[in-house]
Short mmCIF file of N, CA and C in Angstrom, two decimals:
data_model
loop_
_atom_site.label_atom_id
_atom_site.label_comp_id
_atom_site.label_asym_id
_atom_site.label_seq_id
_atom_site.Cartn_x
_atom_site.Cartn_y
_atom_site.Cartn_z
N UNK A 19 -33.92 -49.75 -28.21
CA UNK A 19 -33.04 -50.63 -27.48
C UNK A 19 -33.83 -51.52 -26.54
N UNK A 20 -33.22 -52.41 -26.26
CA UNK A 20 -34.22 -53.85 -25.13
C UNK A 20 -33.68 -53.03 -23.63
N UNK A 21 -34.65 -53.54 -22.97
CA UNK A 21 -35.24 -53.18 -21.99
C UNK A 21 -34.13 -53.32 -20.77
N UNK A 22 -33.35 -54.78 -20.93
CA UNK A 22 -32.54 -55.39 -20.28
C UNK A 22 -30.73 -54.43 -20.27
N UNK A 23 -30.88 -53.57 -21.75
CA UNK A 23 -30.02 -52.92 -21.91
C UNK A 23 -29.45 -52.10 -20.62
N UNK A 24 -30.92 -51.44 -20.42
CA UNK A 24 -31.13 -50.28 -19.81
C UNK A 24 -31.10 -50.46 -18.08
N UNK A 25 -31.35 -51.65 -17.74
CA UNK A 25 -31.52 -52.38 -16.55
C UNK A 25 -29.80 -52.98 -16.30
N UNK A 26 -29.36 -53.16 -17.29
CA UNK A 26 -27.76 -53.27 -16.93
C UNK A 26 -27.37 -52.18 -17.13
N UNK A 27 -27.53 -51.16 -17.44
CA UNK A 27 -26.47 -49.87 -17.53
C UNK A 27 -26.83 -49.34 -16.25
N UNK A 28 -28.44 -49.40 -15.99
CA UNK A 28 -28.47 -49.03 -14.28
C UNK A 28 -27.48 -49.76 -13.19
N UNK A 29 -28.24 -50.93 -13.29
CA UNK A 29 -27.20 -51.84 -11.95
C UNK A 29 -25.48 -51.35 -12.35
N UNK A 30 -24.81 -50.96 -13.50
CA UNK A 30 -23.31 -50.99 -13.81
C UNK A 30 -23.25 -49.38 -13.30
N UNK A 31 -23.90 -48.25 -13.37
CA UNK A 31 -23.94 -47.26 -12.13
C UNK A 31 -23.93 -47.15 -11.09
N UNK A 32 -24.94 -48.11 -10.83
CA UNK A 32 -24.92 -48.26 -9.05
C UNK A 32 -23.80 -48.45 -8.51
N UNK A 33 -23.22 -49.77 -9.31
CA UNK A 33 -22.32 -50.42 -9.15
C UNK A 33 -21.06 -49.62 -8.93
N UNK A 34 -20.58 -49.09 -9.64
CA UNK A 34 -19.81 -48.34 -9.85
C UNK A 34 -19.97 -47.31 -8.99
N UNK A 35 -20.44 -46.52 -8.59
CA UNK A 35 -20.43 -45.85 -7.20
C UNK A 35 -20.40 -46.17 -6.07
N UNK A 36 -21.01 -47.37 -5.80
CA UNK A 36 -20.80 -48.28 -4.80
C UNK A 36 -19.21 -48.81 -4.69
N UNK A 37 -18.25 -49.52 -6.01
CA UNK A 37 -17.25 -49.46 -5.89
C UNK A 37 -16.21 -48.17 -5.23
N UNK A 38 -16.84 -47.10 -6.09
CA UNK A 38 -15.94 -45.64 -6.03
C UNK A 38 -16.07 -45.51 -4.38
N UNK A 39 -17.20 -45.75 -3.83
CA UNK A 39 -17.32 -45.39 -2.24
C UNK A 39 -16.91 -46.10 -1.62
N UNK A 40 -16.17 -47.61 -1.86
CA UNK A 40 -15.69 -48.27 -0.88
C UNK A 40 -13.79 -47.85 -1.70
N UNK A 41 -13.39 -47.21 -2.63
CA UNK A 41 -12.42 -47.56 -2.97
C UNK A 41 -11.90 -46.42 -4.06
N UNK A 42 -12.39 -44.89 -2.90
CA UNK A 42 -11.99 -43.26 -3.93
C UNK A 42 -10.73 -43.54 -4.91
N UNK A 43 -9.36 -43.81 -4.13
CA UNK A 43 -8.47 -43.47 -4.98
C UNK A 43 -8.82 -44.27 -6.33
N UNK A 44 -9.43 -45.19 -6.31
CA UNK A 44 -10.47 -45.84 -7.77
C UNK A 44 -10.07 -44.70 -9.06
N UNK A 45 -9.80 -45.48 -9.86
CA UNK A 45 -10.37 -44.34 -11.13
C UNK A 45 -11.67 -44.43 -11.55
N UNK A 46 -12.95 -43.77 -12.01
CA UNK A 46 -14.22 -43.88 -12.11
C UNK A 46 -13.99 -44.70 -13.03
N UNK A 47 -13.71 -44.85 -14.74
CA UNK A 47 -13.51 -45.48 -15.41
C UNK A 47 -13.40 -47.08 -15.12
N UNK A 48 -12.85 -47.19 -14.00
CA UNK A 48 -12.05 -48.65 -14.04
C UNK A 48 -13.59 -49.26 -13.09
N UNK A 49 -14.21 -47.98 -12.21
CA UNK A 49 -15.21 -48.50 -11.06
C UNK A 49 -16.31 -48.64 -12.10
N UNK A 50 -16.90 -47.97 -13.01
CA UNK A 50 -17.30 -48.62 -13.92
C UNK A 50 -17.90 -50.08 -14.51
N UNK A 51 -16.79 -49.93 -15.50
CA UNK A 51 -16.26 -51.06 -15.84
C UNK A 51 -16.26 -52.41 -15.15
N UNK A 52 -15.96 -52.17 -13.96
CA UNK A 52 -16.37 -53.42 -12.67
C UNK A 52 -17.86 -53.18 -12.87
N UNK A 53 -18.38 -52.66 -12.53
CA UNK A 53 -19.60 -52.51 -11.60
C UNK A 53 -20.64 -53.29 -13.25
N UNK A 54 -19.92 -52.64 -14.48
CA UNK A 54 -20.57 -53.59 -15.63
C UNK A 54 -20.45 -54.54 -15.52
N UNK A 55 -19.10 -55.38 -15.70
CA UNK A 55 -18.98 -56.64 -15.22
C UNK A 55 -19.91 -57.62 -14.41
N UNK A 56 -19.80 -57.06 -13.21
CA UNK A 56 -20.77 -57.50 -12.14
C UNK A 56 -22.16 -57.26 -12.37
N UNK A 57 -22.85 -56.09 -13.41
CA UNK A 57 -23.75 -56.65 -13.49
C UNK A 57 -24.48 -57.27 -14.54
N UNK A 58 -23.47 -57.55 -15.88
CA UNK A 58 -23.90 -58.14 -17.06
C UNK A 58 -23.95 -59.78 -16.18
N UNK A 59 -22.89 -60.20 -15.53
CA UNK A 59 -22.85 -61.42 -14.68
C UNK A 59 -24.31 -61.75 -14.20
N UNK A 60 -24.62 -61.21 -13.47
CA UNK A 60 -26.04 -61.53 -12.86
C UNK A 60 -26.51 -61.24 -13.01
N UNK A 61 -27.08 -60.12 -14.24
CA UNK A 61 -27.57 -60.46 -15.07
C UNK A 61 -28.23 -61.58 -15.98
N UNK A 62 -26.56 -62.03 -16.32
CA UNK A 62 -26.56 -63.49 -17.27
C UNK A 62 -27.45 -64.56 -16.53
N UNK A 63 -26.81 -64.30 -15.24
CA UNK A 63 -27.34 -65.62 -14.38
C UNK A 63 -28.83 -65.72 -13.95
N UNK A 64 -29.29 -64.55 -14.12
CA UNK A 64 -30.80 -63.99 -13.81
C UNK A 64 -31.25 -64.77 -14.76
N UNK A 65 -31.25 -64.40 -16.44
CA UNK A 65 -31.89 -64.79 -17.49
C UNK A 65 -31.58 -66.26 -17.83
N UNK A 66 -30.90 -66.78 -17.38
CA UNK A 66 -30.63 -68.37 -17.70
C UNK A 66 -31.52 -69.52 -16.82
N UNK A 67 -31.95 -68.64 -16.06
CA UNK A 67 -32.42 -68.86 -14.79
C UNK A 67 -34.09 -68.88 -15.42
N UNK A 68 -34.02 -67.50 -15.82
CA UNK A 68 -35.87 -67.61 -16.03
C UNK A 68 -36.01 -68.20 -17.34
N UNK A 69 -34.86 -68.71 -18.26
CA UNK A 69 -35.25 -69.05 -19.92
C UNK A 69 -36.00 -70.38 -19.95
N UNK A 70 -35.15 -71.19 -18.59
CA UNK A 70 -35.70 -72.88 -18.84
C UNK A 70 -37.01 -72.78 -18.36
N UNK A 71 -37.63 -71.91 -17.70
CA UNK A 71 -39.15 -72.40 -17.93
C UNK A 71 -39.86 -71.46 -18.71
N UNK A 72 -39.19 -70.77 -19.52
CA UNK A 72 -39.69 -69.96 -20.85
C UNK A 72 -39.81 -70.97 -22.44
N UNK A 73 -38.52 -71.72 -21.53
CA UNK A 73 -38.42 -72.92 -23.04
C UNK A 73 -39.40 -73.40 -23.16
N UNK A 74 -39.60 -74.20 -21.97
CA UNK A 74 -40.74 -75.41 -21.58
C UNK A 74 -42.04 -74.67 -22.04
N UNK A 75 -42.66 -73.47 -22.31
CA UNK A 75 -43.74 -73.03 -22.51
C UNK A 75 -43.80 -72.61 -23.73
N UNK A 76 -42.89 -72.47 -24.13
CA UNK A 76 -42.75 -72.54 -25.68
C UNK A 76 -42.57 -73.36 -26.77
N UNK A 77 -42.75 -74.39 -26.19
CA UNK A 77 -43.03 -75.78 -26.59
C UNK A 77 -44.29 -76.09 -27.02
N UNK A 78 -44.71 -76.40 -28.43
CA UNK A 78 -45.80 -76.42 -29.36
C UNK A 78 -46.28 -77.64 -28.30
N UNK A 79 -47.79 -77.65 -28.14
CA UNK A 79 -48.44 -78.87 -27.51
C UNK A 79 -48.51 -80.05 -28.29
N UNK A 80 -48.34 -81.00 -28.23
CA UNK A 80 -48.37 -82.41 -29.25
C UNK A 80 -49.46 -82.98 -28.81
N UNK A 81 -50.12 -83.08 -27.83
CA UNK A 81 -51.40 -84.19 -28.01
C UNK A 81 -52.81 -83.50 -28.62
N UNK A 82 -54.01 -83.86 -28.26
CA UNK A 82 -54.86 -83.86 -29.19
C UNK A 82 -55.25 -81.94 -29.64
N UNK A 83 -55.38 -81.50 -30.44
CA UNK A 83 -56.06 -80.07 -30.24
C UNK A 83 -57.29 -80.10 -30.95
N UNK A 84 -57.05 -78.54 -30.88
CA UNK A 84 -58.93 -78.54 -31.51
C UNK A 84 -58.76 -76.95 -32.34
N UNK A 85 -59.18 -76.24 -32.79
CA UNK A 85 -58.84 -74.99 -33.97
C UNK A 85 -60.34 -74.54 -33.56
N UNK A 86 -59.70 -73.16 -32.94
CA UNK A 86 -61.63 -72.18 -32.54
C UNK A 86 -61.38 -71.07 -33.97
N UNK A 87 -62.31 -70.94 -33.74
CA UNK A 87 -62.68 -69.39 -34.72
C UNK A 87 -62.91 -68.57 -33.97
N UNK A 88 -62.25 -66.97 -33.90
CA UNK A 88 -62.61 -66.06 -33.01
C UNK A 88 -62.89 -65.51 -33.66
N UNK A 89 -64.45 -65.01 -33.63
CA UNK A 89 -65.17 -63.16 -34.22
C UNK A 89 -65.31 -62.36 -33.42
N UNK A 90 -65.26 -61.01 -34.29
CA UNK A 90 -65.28 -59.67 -33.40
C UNK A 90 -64.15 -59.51 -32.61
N UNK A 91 -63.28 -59.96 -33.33
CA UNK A 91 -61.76 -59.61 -32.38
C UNK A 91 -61.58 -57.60 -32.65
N UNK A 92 -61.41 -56.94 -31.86
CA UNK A 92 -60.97 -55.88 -32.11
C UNK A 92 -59.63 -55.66 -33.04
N UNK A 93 -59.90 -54.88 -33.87
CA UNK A 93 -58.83 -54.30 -35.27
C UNK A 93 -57.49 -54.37 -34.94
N UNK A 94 -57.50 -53.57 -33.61
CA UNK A 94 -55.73 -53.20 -33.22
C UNK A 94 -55.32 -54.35 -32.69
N UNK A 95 -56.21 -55.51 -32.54
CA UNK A 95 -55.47 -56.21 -31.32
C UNK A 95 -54.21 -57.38 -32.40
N UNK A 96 -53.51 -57.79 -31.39
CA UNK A 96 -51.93 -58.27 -32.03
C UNK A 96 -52.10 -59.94 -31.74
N UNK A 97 -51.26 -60.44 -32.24
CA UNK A 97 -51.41 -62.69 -31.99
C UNK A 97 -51.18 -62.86 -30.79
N UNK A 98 -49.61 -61.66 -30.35
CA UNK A 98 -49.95 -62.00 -28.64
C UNK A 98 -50.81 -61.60 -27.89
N UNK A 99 -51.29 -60.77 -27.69
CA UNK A 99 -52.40 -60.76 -27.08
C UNK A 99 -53.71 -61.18 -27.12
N UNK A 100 -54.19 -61.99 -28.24
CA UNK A 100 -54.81 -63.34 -28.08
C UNK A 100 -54.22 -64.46 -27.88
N UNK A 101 -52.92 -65.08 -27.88
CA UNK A 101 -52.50 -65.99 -27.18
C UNK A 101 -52.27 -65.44 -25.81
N UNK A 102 -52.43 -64.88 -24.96
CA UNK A 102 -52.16 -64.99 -23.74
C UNK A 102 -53.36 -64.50 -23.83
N UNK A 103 -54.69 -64.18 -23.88
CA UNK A 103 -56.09 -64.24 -23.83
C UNK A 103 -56.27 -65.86 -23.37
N UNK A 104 -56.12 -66.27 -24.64
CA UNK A 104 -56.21 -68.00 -24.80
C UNK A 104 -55.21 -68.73 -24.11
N UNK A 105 -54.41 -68.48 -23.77
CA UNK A 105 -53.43 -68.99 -23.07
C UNK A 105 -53.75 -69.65 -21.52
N UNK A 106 -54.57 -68.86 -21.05
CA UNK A 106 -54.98 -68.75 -19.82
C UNK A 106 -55.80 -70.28 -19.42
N UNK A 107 -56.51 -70.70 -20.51
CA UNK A 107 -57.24 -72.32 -20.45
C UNK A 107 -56.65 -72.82 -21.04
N UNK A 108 -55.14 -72.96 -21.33
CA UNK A 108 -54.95 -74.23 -22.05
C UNK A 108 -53.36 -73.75 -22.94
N UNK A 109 -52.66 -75.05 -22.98
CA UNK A 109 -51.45 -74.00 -24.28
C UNK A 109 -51.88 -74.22 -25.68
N UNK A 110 -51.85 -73.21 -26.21
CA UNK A 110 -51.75 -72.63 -27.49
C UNK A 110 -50.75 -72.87 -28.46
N UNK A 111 -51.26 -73.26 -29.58
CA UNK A 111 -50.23 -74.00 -30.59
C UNK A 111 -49.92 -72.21 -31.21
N UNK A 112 -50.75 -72.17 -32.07
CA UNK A 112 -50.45 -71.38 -32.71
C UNK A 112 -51.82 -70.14 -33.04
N UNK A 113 -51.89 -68.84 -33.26
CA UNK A 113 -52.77 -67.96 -33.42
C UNK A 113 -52.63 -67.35 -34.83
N UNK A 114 -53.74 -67.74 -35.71
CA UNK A 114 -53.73 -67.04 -37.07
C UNK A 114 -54.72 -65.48 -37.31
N UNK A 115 -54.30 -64.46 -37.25
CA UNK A 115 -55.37 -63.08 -37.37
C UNK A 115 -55.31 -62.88 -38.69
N UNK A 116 -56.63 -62.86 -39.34
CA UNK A 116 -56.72 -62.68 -40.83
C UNK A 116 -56.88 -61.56 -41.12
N UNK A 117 -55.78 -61.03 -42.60
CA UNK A 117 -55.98 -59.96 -42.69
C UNK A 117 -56.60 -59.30 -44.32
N UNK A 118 -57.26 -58.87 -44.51
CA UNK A 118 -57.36 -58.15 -45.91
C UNK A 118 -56.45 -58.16 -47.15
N UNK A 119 -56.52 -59.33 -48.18
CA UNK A 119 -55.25 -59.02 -49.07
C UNK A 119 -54.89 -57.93 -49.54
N UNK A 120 -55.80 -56.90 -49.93
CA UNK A 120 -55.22 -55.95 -50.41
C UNK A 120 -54.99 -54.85 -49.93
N UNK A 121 -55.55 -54.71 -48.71
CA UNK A 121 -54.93 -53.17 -47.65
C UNK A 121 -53.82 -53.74 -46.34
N UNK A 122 -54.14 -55.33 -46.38
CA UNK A 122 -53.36 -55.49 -45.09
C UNK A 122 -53.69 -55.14 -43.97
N UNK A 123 -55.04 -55.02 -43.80
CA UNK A 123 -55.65 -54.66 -42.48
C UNK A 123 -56.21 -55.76 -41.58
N UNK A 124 -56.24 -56.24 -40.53
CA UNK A 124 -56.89 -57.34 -39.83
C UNK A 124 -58.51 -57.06 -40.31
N UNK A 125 -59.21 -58.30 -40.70
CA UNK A 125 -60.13 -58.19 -40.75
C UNK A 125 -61.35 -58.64 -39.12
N UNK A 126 -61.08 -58.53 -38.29
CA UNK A 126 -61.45 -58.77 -37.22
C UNK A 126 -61.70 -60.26 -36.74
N UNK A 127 -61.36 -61.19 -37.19
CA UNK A 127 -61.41 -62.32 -36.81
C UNK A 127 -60.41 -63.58 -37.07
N UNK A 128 -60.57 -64.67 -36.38
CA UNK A 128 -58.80 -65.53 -36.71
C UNK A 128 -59.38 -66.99 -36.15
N UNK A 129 -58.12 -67.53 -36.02
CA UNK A 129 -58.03 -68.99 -35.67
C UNK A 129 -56.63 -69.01 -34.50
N UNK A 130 -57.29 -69.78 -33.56
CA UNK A 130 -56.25 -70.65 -32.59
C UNK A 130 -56.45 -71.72 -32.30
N UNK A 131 -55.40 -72.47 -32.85
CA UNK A 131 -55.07 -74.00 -32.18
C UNK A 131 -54.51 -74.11 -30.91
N UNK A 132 -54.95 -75.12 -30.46
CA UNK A 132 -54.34 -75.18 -28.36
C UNK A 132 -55.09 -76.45 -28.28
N UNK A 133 -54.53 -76.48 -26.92
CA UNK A 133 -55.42 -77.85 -26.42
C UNK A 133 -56.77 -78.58 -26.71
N UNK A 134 -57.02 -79.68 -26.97
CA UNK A 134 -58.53 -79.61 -26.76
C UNK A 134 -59.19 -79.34 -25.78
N UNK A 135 -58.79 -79.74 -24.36
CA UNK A 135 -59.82 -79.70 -22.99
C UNK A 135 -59.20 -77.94 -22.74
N UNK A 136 -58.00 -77.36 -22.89
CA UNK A 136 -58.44 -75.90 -23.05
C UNK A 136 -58.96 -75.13 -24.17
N UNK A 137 -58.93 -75.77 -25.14
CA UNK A 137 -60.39 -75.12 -25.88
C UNK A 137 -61.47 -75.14 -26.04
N UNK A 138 -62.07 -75.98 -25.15
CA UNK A 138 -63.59 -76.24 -25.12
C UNK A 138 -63.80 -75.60 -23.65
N UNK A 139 -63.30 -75.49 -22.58
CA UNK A 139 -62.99 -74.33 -21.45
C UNK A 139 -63.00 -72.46 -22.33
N UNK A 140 -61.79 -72.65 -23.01
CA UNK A 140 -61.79 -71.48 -23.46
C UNK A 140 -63.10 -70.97 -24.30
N UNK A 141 -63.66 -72.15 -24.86
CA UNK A 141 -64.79 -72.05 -25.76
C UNK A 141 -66.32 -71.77 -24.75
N UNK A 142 -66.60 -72.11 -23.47
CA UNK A 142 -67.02 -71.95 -22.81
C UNK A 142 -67.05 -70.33 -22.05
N UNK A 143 -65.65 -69.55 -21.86
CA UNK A 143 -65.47 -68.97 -20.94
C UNK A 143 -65.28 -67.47 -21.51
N UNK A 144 -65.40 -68.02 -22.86
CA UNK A 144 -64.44 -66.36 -23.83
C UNK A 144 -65.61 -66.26 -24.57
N UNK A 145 -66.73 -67.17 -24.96
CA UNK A 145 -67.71 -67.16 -25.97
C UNK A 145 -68.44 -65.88 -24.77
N UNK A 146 -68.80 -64.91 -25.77
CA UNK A 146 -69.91 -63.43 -25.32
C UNK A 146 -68.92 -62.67 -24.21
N UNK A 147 -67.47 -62.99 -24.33
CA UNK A 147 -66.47 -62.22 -23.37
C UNK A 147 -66.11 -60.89 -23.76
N UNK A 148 -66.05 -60.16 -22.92
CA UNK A 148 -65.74 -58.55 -22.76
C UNK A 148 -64.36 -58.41 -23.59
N UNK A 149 -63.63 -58.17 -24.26
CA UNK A 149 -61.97 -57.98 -25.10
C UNK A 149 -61.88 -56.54 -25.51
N UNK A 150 -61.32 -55.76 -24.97
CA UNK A 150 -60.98 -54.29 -25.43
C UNK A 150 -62.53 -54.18 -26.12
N UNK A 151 -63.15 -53.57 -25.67
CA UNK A 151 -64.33 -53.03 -26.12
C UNK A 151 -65.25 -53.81 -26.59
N UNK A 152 -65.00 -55.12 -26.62
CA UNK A 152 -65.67 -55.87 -28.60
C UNK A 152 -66.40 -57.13 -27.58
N UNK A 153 -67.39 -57.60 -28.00
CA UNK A 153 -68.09 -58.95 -27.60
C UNK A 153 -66.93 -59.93 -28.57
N UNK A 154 -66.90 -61.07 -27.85
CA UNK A 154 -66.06 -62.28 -28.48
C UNK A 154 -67.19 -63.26 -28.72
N UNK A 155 -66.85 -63.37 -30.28
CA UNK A 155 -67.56 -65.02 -30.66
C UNK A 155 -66.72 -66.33 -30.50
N UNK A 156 -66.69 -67.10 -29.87
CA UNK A 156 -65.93 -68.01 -29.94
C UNK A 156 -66.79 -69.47 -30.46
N UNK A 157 -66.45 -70.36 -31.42
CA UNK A 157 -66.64 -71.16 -31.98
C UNK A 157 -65.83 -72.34 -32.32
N UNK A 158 -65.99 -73.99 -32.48
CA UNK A 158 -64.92 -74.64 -33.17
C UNK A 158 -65.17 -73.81 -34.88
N UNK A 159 -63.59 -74.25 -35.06
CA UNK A 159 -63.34 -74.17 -36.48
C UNK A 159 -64.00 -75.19 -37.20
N UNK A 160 -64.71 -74.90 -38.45
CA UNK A 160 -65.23 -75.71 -39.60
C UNK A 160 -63.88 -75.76 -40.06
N UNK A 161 -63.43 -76.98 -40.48
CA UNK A 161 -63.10 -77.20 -41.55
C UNK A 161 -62.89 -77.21 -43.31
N UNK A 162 -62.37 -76.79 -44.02
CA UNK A 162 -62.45 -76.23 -45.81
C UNK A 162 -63.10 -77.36 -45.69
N UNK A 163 -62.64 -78.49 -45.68
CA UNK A 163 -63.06 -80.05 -46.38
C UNK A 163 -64.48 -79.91 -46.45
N UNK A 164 -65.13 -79.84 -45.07
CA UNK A 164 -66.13 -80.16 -44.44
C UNK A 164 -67.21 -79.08 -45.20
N UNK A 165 -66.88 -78.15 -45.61
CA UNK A 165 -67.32 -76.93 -46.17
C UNK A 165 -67.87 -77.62 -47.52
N UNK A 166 -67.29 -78.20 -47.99
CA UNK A 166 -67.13 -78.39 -49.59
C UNK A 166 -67.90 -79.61 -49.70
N UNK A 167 -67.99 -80.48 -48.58
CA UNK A 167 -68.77 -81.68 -48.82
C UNK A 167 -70.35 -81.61 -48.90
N UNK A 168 -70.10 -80.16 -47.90
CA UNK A 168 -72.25 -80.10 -47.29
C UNK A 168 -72.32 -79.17 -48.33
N UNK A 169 -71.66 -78.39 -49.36
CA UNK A 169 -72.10 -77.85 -50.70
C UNK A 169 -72.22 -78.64 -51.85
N UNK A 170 -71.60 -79.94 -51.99
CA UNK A 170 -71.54 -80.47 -52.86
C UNK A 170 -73.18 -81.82 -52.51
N UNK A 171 -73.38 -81.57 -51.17
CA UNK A 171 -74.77 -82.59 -50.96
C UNK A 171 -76.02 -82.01 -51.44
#
């Protein structure tokens, strides 16, 4: 169950005792029931509150980027937690972790697109960085194209 579930069934207890104590002959049921009310409400109003600048950050960057290569990413680690690694210099388009076709295992290394002036920061600041146990390589991305031209020279 989400987290928020559990955070409204608290406040709708409180609540509800707090009703029952200003108002015994109350039926518990009904004090309840209020005290949910009141706090799915502000609740609501809480989260509407923090979404618009959740939107705004979730908004793919449109001007120029740049695509790093990360090696030696540790096995367990997940896309979010290299985007908010990377996140930190710059916004982040998108995080690719490559994995093994045939076991489906991360093979320890990936791609993130983000800013350019935070990826050449990030490329600066994360290159030989400490990450759950593992040294970080950080690099621009080569390009396939670019690959295929200096083999074919």
């Amino acid at each position: 169950m989400q987290k928020s579930f559990f955070i409204v069934l608290a406040v709708a207890i409180i609540g509800a005792l707090a009703i029952f104590q200003i108002a015994p002959d109350l039926n518990g049921a009904i004090a309840f029931f209020t005290g949910a009310i009141i706090a799915s409400v502000i609740f609501s109003i809480q989260s509407k509150s923090g979404t618009s600048a959740a939107a705004s950050s979730n908004e793919p960057y449109t001007g120029p980027t740049m695509t790093l290569y990360v090696g030696n990413l540790p096995y367990r680690v997940h896309e979010g937690e290299v985007k908010a690694l990377f996140g930190e210099y710059g916004p982040v388009n998108s995080v690719r972790l490559v994995r093994d076709r045939k076991t489906g295992r991360r093979k320890g290394f990936g791609f993130i697109e983000m800013s350019e002036a935070g990826a050449k920061k990030a490329m600066s600041k994360l290159n030989e960085y400490d990450f759950q146990e593992r040294t970080l390589k950080v690099r621009e991305a080569k390009s396939q194209d670019s690959d295929k031209t200096e083999s074919q020279a």
